[in-house]
Amino acid sequence: MRRRRVGTSGLEVSHIGLGTLTWGADTDADAAKAQLAAFVDAGGTLVETSDAYGDGAAQETLRGVLASAVAREQLVIAGRASLPGGPLGDGAARGALLAALDATLARLGIDHLDLWQLPGFDATVPLEETLSAVQLAVMAGKVRYAGLVAPAGWQLATVAERGRTLGSITVPVSAQVEYSLLSRDVEHELLPAAQHHGLGLLAWAPLGRGVLTGKYADGTPADSRAASPTLAPYVEARRNERSARIVQAVLTAADGLGTSPLSVALAWVRDRPGVAAAIVGARDAAQLAASMAAETVTLPPEIRSALDDVSATR
């Protein structure tokens, strides 16, 4: 698997990342171990996690896997902070941020995060306070780089510019956002802002929350996320007439290339300008292997252009 720099920073990641949203819940420890081993064997390095995934269960599962399957030094671990409220404040308050970071490191059983991903903007907390937490964490050796989660374009620009006035270590290097053929709104403001300020995009849900795989073209499979009472709203938000047209175009492209719809959708996001990595999740090693197969797929210009046209947002 190829690797890329994240924006203009020195941080390098595999251009497909492994998400851990279902770890500790739908994905048990044995399945997680098999996934991570296969991912690293394929050259993958970027692993994304959050204290909100299973209320910490995903991070505890990752800790067990690190202890038995893969060396910590082989991975770039990106920790996403959800920041529940507490006695030290909530949102992007310095006390809340640093307390959440310490709790994440303890759950993971590691001494630092390679990438610490923070809320894009918190109007209730002075931005200098939030950035001072990044500075303290980097200087303490608990964080190597910082990034933002789902900021608006103007928020990203504000954080980047303010960070530069406080020192280079407080400048974010990444923005984690939803980006797929079904979700292209980031191209209007956020992506140009990220490119201008030297941030790389980490694209989550690159498969349109599973819709772009074509599995829902003829209904809702019983073992799919859309059949789950808790996850159905998440998937249903991407099922509509526009999505159906895009999915049909992906199916046509896959048939013409002799590959899977998943590979077509993932290759499209992976190779978009400004994208450092596309983050995929999987229920088991077989699903992950399907995503890894996209490594061999490069979309011809005419197919990429057709997909661009059918999915364009106006």
CSV table of C-alpha atoms in Angstrom, one decimal:
chain,number,residue,atom,x,y,z
A,1,MET,CA,0.0,0.0,0.0
A,2,ARG,CA,1.3,3.4,-0.9
A,3,ARG,CA,1.8,6.2,1.6
A,4,ARG,CA,1.3,9.9,1.5
A,5,ARG,CA,2.2,13.0,3.5
A,6,VAL,CA,-0.6,14.5,5.4
A,7,GLY,CA,-0.9,18.0,3.8
A,8,THR,CA,2.4,19.8,3.9
A,9,SER,CA,3.4,18.2,7.2
A,10,GLY,CA,6.1,15.6,7.8
A,11,LEU,CA,3.5,13.0,8.9
A,12,GLU,CA,3.2,10.1,6.5
A,13,VAL,CA,0.2,7.6,6.5
A,14,SER,CA,-1.0,4.8,4.3
A,15,HIS,CA,-3.6,6.2,1.9
A,16,ILE,CA,-6.2,3.7,3.2
A,17,GLY,CA,-6.8,3.9,6.9
A,18,LEU,CA,-8.5,1.4,9.2
A,19,GLY,CA,-11.4,2.7,11.3
A,20,THR,CA,-12.4,1.0,14.6
A,21,LEU,CA,-16.0,2.2,15.0
A,22,THR,CA,-17.4,-1.3,15.5
A,23,TRP,CA,-14.6,-2.7,17.6
A,24,GLY,CA,-15.7,-4.0,21.0
A,25,ALA,CA,-19.3,-4.2,19.7
A,26,ASP,CA,-20.0,-5.9,16.3
A,27,THR,CA,-16.3,-6.7,16.0
A,28,ASP,CA,-14.9,-8.8,18.8
A,29,ALA,CA,-11.3,-9.0,19.9
A,30,ASP,CA,-10.4,-12.0,17.6
A,31,ALA,CA,-11.9,-10.4,14.5
A,32,ALA,CA,-10.2,-7.1,15.4
A,33,LYS,CA,-6.9,-8.9,15.7
A,34,ALA,CA,-7.3,-10.6,12.3
A,35,GLN,CA,-8.2,-7.2,10.7
A,36,LEU,CA,-5.3,-5.3,12.1
A,37,ALA,CA,-2.8,-8.1,11.2
A,38,ALA,CA,-4.1,-8.2,7.6
A,39,PHE,CA,-4.1,-4.4,7.4
A,40,VAL,CA,-0.4,-4.2,8.5
A,41,ASP,CA,0.6,-7.1,6.2
A,42,ALA,CA,-0.8,-5.1,3.3
A,43,GLY,CA,1.3,-2.1,4.2
A,44,GLY,CA,-1.4,-0.2,6.2
A,45,THR,CA,-0.3,2.2,9.0
A,46,LEU,CA,-3.1,4.6,9.8
A,47,VAL,CA,-5.6,3.4,12.5
A,48,GLU,CA,-8.4,5.7,13.6
A,49,THR,CA,-10.2,5.4,16.9
A,50,SER,CA,-12.2,7.5,19.3
A,51,ASP,CA,-13.2,7.5,23.0
A,52,ALA,CA,-16.8,7.6,21.8
A,53,TYR,CA,-16.7,4.3,19.9
A,54,GLY,CA,-18.5,1.9,22.2
A,55,ASP,CA,-17.9,4.3,25.1
A,56,GLY,CA,-14.2,3.4,25.1
A,57,ALA,CA,-14.7,-0.3,24.2
A,58,ALA,CA,-13.0,0.2,20.7
A,59,GLN,CA,-9.9,1.6,22.3
A,60,GLU,CA,-9.7,-1.1,24.9
A,61,THR,CA,-10.0,-3.7,22.1
A,62,LEU,CA,-7.3,-2.0,20.2
A,63,ARG,CA,-5.1,-2.1,23.3
A,64,GLY,CA,-5.5,-5.9,23.5
A,65,VAL,CA,-4.7,-6.2,19.8
A,66,LEU,CA,-1.5,-4.1,20.2
A,67,ALA,CA,-0.4,-6.3,23.0
A,68,SER,CA,-0.7,-9.5,21.0
A,69,ALA,CA,-0.7,-8.9,17.2
A,70,VAL,CA,1.1,-5.8,16.0
A,71,ALA,CA,3.9,-3.6,17.3
A,72,ARG,CA,3.0,-0.1,18.3
A,73,GLU,CA,5.8,1.3,16.2
A,74,GLN,CA,4.2,-0.1,13.0
A,75,LEU,CA,1.1,2.2,13.3
A,76,VAL,CA,0.1,5.8,13.1
A,77,ILE,CA,-2.7,6.0,15.7
A,78,ALA,CA,-5.2,8.8,15.2
A,79,GLY,CA,-7.3,9.4,18.3
A,80,ARG,CA,-10.5,11.4,17.9
A,81,ALA,CA,-11.8,13.2,21.0
A,82,SER,CA,-15.5,13.3,21.6
A,83,LEU,CA,-15.2,15.5,24.8
A,84,PRO,CA,-18.1,14.6,27.1
A,85,GLY,CA,-18.7,17.1,29.9
A,86,GLY,CA,-17.0,16.8,33.3
A,87,PRO,CA,-15.7,18.8,36.3
A,88,LEU,CA,-13.0,20.3,34.2
A,89,GLY,CA,-15.4,21.7,31.6
A,90,ASP,CA,-16.5,20.4,28.3
A,91,GLY,CA,-16.1,21.1,24.6
A,92,ALA,CA,-12.6,22.4,23.7
A,93,ALA,CA,-11.7,23.6,27.2
A,94,ARG,CA,-8.1,22.9,28.0
A,95,GLY,CA,-8.9,20.9,31.1
A,96,ALA,CA,-11.4,18.7,29.3
A,97,LEU,CA,-9.1,18.2,26.4
A,98,LEU,CA,-6.1,17.1,28.4
A,99,ALA,CA,-8.2,14.9,30.7
A,100,ALA,CA,-9.7,13.2,27.7
A,101,LEU,CA,-6.3,12.7,26.2
A,102,ASP,CA,-4.9,11.1,29.3
A,103,ALA,CA,-8.0,8.8,29.5
A,104,THR,CA,-7.5,7.8,25.8
A,105,LEU,CA,-3.8,7.0,26.3
A,106,ALA,CA,-4.7,4.9,29.4
A,107,ARG,CA,-7.3,2.9,27.5
A,108,LEU,CA,-4.9,2.3,24.6
A,109,GLY,CA,-2.0,1.5,26.9
A,110,ILE,CA,0.4,3.8,24.9
A,111,ASP,CA,2.3,6.9,25.8
A,112,HIS,CA,1.4,9.1,22.8
A,113,LEU,CA,-1.0,9.6,19.9
A,114,ASP,CA,0.5,10.2,16.5
A,115,LEU,CA,-2.4,12.4,15.6
A,116,TRP,CA,-4.8,14.0,18.1
A,117,GLN,CA,-8.0,15.0,16.4
A,118,LEU,CA,-10.0,17.8,18.1
A,119,PRO,CA,-13.4,19.5,17.5
A,120,GLY,CA,-13.1,21.9,14.7
A,121,PHE,CA,-14.3,24.9,16.6
A,122,ASP,CA,-15.9,25.7,20.0
A,123,ALA,CA,-17.4,29.2,20.3
A,124,THR,CA,-17.7,28.9,24.1
A,125,VAL,CA,-14.0,28.5,24.7
A,126,PRO,CA,-11.2,31.0,23.6
A,127,LEU,CA,-9.4,29.5,20.7
A,128,GLU,CA,-6.0,30.3,22.4
A,129,GLU,CA,-7.0,28.0,25.3
A,130,THR,CA,-7.7,25.1,22.9
A,131,LEU,CA,-4.5,25.6,21.1
A,132,SER,CA,-2.6,25.9,24.3
A,133,ALA,CA,-3.8,22.4,25.1
A,134,VAL,CA,-2.2,21.2,21.9
A,135,GLN,CA,1.0,22.9,22.7
A,136,LEU,CA,1.2,21.4,26.2
A,137,ALA,CA,0.4,17.9,24.8
A,138,VAL,CA,3.0,18.1,22.1
A,139,MET,CA,5.7,19.5,24.5
A,140,ALA,CA,4.8,16.7,27.0
A,141,GLY,CA,5.4,14.0,24.3
A,142,LYS,CA,1.8,12.8,24.5
A,143,VAL,CA,0.9,14.0,20.9
A,144,ARG,CA,3.0,14.2,17.8
A,145,TYR,CA,0.5,16.1,15.5
A,146,ALA,CA,-3.0,17.7,15.9
A,147,GLY,CA,-5.9,17.7,13.5
A,148,LEU,CA,-9.5,18.9,13.3
A,149,VAL,CA,-12.8,16.9,13.1
A,150,ALA,CA,-15.5,18.2,10.7
A,151,PRO,CA,-14.7,21.9,10.7
A,152,ALA,CA,-16.3,24.4,8.4
A,153,GLY,CA,-14.0,26.0,5.9
A,154,TRP,CA,-13.8,29.3,7.8
A,155,GLN,CA,-13.3,27.5,11.1
A,156,LEU,CA,-10.3,25.6,9.7
A,157,ALA,CA,-8.8,28.8,8.3
A,158,THR,CA,-9.3,30.6,11.6
A,159,VAL,CA,-7.6,27.8,13.6
A,160,ALA,CA,-4.7,27.5,11.2
A,161,GLU,CA,-4.0,31.2,11.1
A,162,ARG,CA,-4.3,31.6,14.9
A,163,GLY,CA,-2.1,28.6,15.4
A,164,ARG,CA,0.6,30.1,13.3
A,165,THR,CA,0.7,33.2,15.6
A,166,LEU,CA,1.2,30.9,18.6
A,167,GLY,CA,3.8,28.6,17.2
A,168,SER,CA,4.2,25.9,14.5
A,169,ILE,CA,3.4,23.0,16.9
A,170,THR,CA,-0.2,24.3,17.4
A,171,VAL,CA,-1.0,24.4,13.6
A,172,PRO,CA,-3.3,21.5,12.7
A,173,VAL,CA,-2.1,19.1,9.9
A,174,SER,CA,-5.4,17.4,9.0
A,175,ALA,CA,-9.1,17.6,8.9
A,176,GLN,CA,-11.2,14.4,9.2
A,177,VAL,CA,-14.5,14.8,7.3
A,178,GLU,CA,-17.1,12.7,5.6
A,179,TYR,CA,-16.3,12.5,1.9
A,180,SER,CA,-17.6,10.2,-0.8
A,181,LEU,CA,-19.4,10.3,-4.2
A,182,LEU,CA,-22.6,10.7,-2.1
A,183,SER,CA,-21.2,13.5,0.1
A,184,ARG,CA,-19.2,16.1,-1.7
A,185,ASP,CA,-20.1,19.3,0.1
A,186,VAL,CA,-16.6,19.6,1.5
A,187,GLU,CA,-15.4,20.6,-2.0
A,188,HIS,CA,-17.1,24.0,-1.9
A,189,GLU,CA,-15.3,25.6,1.1
A,190,LEU,CA,-13.5,23.1,3.3
A,191,LEU,CA,-11.2,21.4,0.7
A,192,PRO,CA,-9.9,24.7,-0.8
A,193,ALA,CA,-9.3,26.0,2.7
A,194,ALA,CA,-7.5,22.9,3.7
A,195,GLN,CA,-5.3,22.9,0.6
A,196,HIS,CA,-4.5,26.6,1.1
A,197,HIS,CA,-3.4,26.1,4.7
A,198,GLY,CA,-1.5,22.9,4.1
A,199,LEU,CA,-3.9,20.4,5.8
A,200,GLY,CA,-4.6,17.0,4.4
A,201,LEU,CA,-8.1,15.4,4.4
A,202,LEU,CA,-8.8,12.1,6.2
A,203,ALA,CA,-12.0,11.0,4.5
A,204,TRP,CA,-14.4,8.9,6.6
A,205,ALA,CA,-17.4,7.0,5.2
A,206,PRO,CA,-15.7,6.9,1.7
A,207,LEU,CA,-18.2,4.2,0.7
A,208,GLY,CA,-21.2,6.4,1.4
A,209,ARG,CA,-22.0,4.6,4.7
A,210,GLY,CA,-22.0,1.4,2.7
A,211,VAL,CA,-24.5,2.5,0.1
A,212,LEU,CA,-21.9,2.8,-2.7
A,213,THR,CA,-21.1,-0.9,-2.4
A,214,GLY,CA,-24.4,-1.6,-4.1
A,215,LYS,CA,-25.6,-3.9,-1.3
A,216,TYR,CA,-28.8,-1.8,-1.0
A,217,ALA,CA,-29.6,-1.6,-4.7
A,218,ASP,CA,-32.3,-4.3,-4.4
A,219,GLY,CA,-33.4,-3.9,-0.8
A,220,THR,CA,-31.9,-4.2,2.7
A,221,PRO,CA,-29.8,-7.3,3.5
A,222,ALA,CA,-30.6,-8.8,6.9
A,223,ASP,CA,-27.0,-8.6,8.1
A,224,SER,CA,-26.4,-5.0,6.9
A,225,ARG,CA,-26.1,-1.9,9.0
A,226,ALA,CA,-29.4,-0.6,7.6
A,227,ALA,CA,-31.1,-3.6,9.2
A,228,SER,CA,-29.8,-2.5,12.6
A,229,PRO,CA,-32.2,-0.4,14.7
A,230,THR,CA,-29.3,1.7,16.0
A,231,LEU,CA,-27.4,2.2,12.7
A,232,ALA,CA,-30.3,2.3,10.2
A,233,PRO,CA,-30.8,6.1,10.5
A,234,TYR,CA,-27.0,6.5,9.7
A,235,VAL,CA,-27.4,4.5,6.5
A,236,GLU,CA,-30.8,5.8,5.5
A,237,ALA,CA,-29.5,9.4,5.3
A,238,ARG,CA,-27.6,8.3,2.2
A,239,ARG,CA,-30.4,6.4,0.5
A,240,ASN,CA,-32.5,8.6,-1.9
A,241,GLU,CA,-33.1,9.1,-5.6
A,242,ARG,CA,-29.8,11.0,-6.2
A,243,SER,CA,-27.9,8.2,-4.4
A,244,ALA,CA,-29.6,5.6,-6.6
A,245,ARG,CA,-28.4,7.3,-9.8
A,246,ILE,CA,-24.8,7.5,-8.4
A,247,VAL,CA,-24.8,3.9,-7.3
A,248,GLN,CA,-26.0,2.8,-10.7
A,249,ALA,CA,-23.1,4.7,-12.3
A,250,VAL,CA,-20.7,3.0,-9.8
A,251,LEU,CA,-22.1,-0.4,-10.7
A,252,THR,CA,-21.7,0.3,-14.4
A,253,ALA,CA,-18.1,1.4,-13.9
A,254,ALA,CA,-17.3,-1.6,-11.8
A,255,ASP,CA,-18.7,-3.9,-14.5
A,256,GLY,CA,-16.7,-2.2,-17.2
A,257,LEU,CA,-13.5,-2.4,-15.2
A,258,GLY,CA,-14.0,-6.0,-14.0
A,259,THR,CA,-13.8,-5.0,-10.4
A,260,SER,CA,-16.2,-4.4,-7.4
A,261,PRO,CA,-18.3,-1.3,-6.8
A,262,LEU,CA,-16.5,-0.9,-3.5
A,263,SER,CA,-13.2,-0.6,-5.2
A,264,VAL,CA,-14.5,2.0,-7.7
A,265,ALA,CA,-16.0,4.1,-4.9
A,266,LEU,CA,-12.9,3.9,-2.7
A,267,ALA,CA,-10.5,4.6,-5.5
A,268,TRP,CA,-12.5,7.7,-6.4
A,269,VAL,CA,-12.1,9.2,-2.9
A,270,ARG,CA,-8.6,7.9,-2.4
A,271,ASP,CA,-7.2,9.8,-5.4
A,272,ARG,CA,-9.1,13.1,-5.0
A,273,PRO,CA,-6.9,16.1,-4.7
A,274,GLY,CA,-6.1,17.0,-1.1
A,275,VAL,CA,-7.0,13.6,0.3
A,276,ALA,CA,-4.3,12.0,2.5
A,277,ALA,CA,-6.2,8.9,3.4
A,278,ALA,CA,-9.6,7.3,3.1
A,279,ILE,CA,-10.7,5.6,6.3
A,280,VAL,CA,-12.7,2.3,6.0
A,281,GLY,CA,-14.3,0.2,8.6
A,282,ALA,CA,-15.1,-3.5,8.4
A,283,ARG,CA,-17.0,-6.1,10.3
A,284,ASP,CA,-14.4,-8.8,9.7
A,285,ALA,CA,-11.2,-9.6,7.8
A,286,ALA,CA,-13.1,-10.6,4.7
A,287,GLN,CA,-14.8,-7.2,4.4
A,288,LEU,CA,-11.4,-5.5,5.0
A,289,ALA,CA,-9.8,-7.6,2.3
A,290,ALA,CA,-12.4,-6.2,-0.2
A,291,SER,CA,-11.3,-2.7,0.7
A,292,MET,CA,-7.6,-3.6,0.4
A,293,ALA,CA,-8.3,-4.9,-3.1
A,294,ALA,CA,-9.0,-1.3,-4.2
A,295,GLU,CA,-5.2,-0.7,-4.0
A,296,THR,CA,-4.9,-2.3,-7.5
A,297,VAL,CA,-7.6,-0.1,-9.0
A,298,THR,CA,-7.0,3.1,-10.8
A,299,LEU,CA,-9.9,4.8,-12.5
A,300,PRO,CA,-9.4,5.8,-16.1
A,301,PRO,CA,-10.0,9.5,-16.8
A,302,GLU,CA,-13.3,9.0,-18.7
A,303,ILE,CA,-14.8,6.9,-15.8
A,304,ARG,CA,-13.6,9.4,-13.2
A,305,SER,CA,-15.2,12.2,-15.3
A,306,ALA,CA,-18.5,10.4,-15.6
A,307,LEU,CA,-18.6,9.8,-11.8
A,308,ASP,CA,-17.7,13.4,-11.2
A,309,ASP,CA,-20.6,14.5,-13.4
A,310,VAL,CA,-23.3,12.2,-11.9
A,311,SER,CA,-22.3,13.0,-8.3
A,312,ALA,CA,-21.7,16.8,-8.6
A,313,THR,CA,-23.4,19.0,-6.0
A,314,ARG,CA,-24.6,22.4,-7.0
